[in-house]
Amino acid sequence: MTTQEKRPIIFLVIDTITFLGYYAILLNVYNSKLTDMGELPFWGASILLLVPVMILSRIVLYLFYSILNSVITKKREEKFLTDEFGKLIKLRSTRNFNNTFMVCFLTTMGFLVLGISITTMFKLLFFSIFASFIVQNLSELYYTRKGI
């Protein structure tokens, strides 16, 4: 398996672990913070924190993976996704990320119109972000293997 194929799989694992950990912590502090902040500020702050947490975890855990992989295989990681092919893969994966998020966002807003609670709406938004990251990683893996 090439580095180009390993990368989206590693990011998929990293994103899943990060999201599930963040969501578990969020549910644990929900009751205590809700009385302090109120419902809308709590959920707004939670979503605003999710994106930097996901980005930082990707950076830190991928560095950890790269170092561990270099020690185990005794090979330096090659440059990946830097040619035109790689840029095209990244562009299409990002497009799929954006499309997935927009469909999920509009679906969530539709449910809000139908009368779901604010808490449920924000939980759906959380899972929309997570689903979008998954689609991006799977798209990158698919396009790399398929060869566009």
Coordinates of C-alpha atoms in Angstrom, one line a residue, residues 4 8 15 24 26 49 59 67 76 85 88 93 95 115 122 127-128 137-138 141 146:
Q4 CA -1.1 8.1 -0.9
P8 CA -6.7 8.9 4.0
D15 CA -10.9 11.9 12.7
A24 CA -18.1 11.9 24.7
L26 CA -19.0 17.2 25.4
L49 CA -14.2 24.4 19.2
I59 CA -1.6 17.5 12.8
I67 CA 7.6 9.3 13.3
R76 CA 11.5 8.3 5.3
F85 CA -2.7 14.2 -9.9
L88 CA -6.9 17.0 -8.5
S93 CA -12.2 15.2 -2.1
R95 CA -15.6 19.2 -3.2
G115 CA -40.0 21.2 14.9
F122 CA -26.8 20.9 17.0
F127 CA -22.6 14.5 13.0
S128 CA -22.8 16.4 9.7
N137 CA -11.2 10.7 3.5
L138 CA -13.0 8.0 1.7
L141 CA -8.8 6.9 -0.9
K146 CA -9.1 4.5 -9.0

